Amino acid sequence: MDAALANRWGFAASETSHCDELPTSTTHCAAGTATLLVSSSKASEETARIQRQRHGLDLMADHRAWGREKATPERPLSFDEDIFGTTGWCEFNYPVTRGVRVLGPSRFVKFNDFASLRAVLETSADLPSNVIPTVATEARMLNVAPRARFLDTIAHYQHRPTAFVFADKDHPLETYVRLAGIRQLLDTHPRVLLPYVEPLVASDALAHGAEWVGIGASSARRFPKRPGDKGGGPVSKGYLPGLFLRDYLEFRSPEVYAEWFANSASPVCGRCSRALDLFSTSPTDKAAIVRHNIHAMHEFLTALMEQPAADRAAWLNGVRVEALDRHLVLAQRGGAIRTGETLRLLLELDDPQMRRLSPAGIWS
């Protein structure tokens, strides 16, 4: 693994958030070993500002051309219409001497557009050394029918680190076949970076050999959308950000947890010194949720990576089984429990009997 990629995970954040996700992520990453991925059309300006204030912070940047522009075989990368071309744009905004690694300015590859996919991969080979080739495409590419061709197309580029962004209108990886597709990608392509995922997918990817993962500090960065998809989804309960509850491996609104734990003791975070099911809609409390999420996710991934490499997948599956058991105990106490979809799917992937789980967490 490259020395520059010694940090195995990081947090993707934007300055446009209303929950202070970028300054909160910056503070956390500057105090430890996590990488900060600045995900914004203004990433160059934001990373320059952060570098002036936080010396030594491991920084990545993503200008997110893939979120706005669709690739064609003739125009696979962004900024190629500029007088200095894509390479000139990279060198001007992110010179190697700045020490910032950059996700390549790839346009978005539409479903089954393998000509554009090949063009993205081929033209990315000529970018500056600090620019990571990036494939941003529809999560449907991981479905059973197109997957073999997708993997065959990228197989010629296994020698170099490549960032993969899988997007959809909503929760792009929340299907059995797509999670299985991520594992197959990791098995066949040894240098995978996944910059926009949620913590359950991030942990599974690390356990199966991902070189680097980036967890979104907000739902917009955990669940990337395709160009043209409408922003936002259903309003979260109580208009609060999702909160990561490590013991249950859930990411829900605190108001959902308030219903779950109505007949039980509230979960408490010792580091935050507060119950995790009682927050107001104030900017201060919303920022507190983001702050909790970042340290809780960091501690979760640290515990995973402390395991011997050969044991990580089994250890993680054991943690998921324990989380499911806690759901069932809570349900027996009268909690209104519905086990998270991604948790159920990952448990099903690892079940030797190939059983299925009901939304309540019951094997069948």
Coordinates of C-alpha atoms in Angstrom, one line a residue, residues 12 42 50 52 56 62 68 80 103 113 117 166 172 195 197 201 252 255-256 291 293 324-325 344 349 353 355 361:
A12 CA -16.3 13.0 3.2
K42 CA -15.2 24.4 -4.4
I50 CA -7.9 24.1 5.5
R52 CA -3.5 27.1 5.9
G56 CA -0.2 18.0 8.4
D62 CA -13.3 15.8 -5.0
R68 CA -23.1 17.2 -12.7
D80 CA -11.3 19.0 -21.4
L103 CA -10.3 12.1 -7.1
D113 CA -22.2 2.6 -21.3
L117 CA -16.2 3.6 -19.1
F166 CA -21.8 3.9 -7.1
P172 CA -27.5 2.9 -4.1
P195 CA -15.1 7.4 -1.2
V197 CA -20.4 4.9 1.6
V201 CA -20.7 -0.8 3.8
R252 CA -31.5 6.4 12.4
E255 CA -36.6 10.3 17.4
V256 CA -36.7 6.7 16.0
R291 CA -19.7 15.0 16.0
N293 CA -21.3 10.0 14.4
L324 CA -29.2 -8.4 15.6
D325 CA -29.6 -10.1 19.0
R344 CA -30.0 -7.6 7.4
L349 CA -24.7 -12.7 2.7
Q353 CA -27.6 -21.7 5.3
R355 CA -31.5 -17.9 5.0
G361 CA -34.9 -9.6 12.3

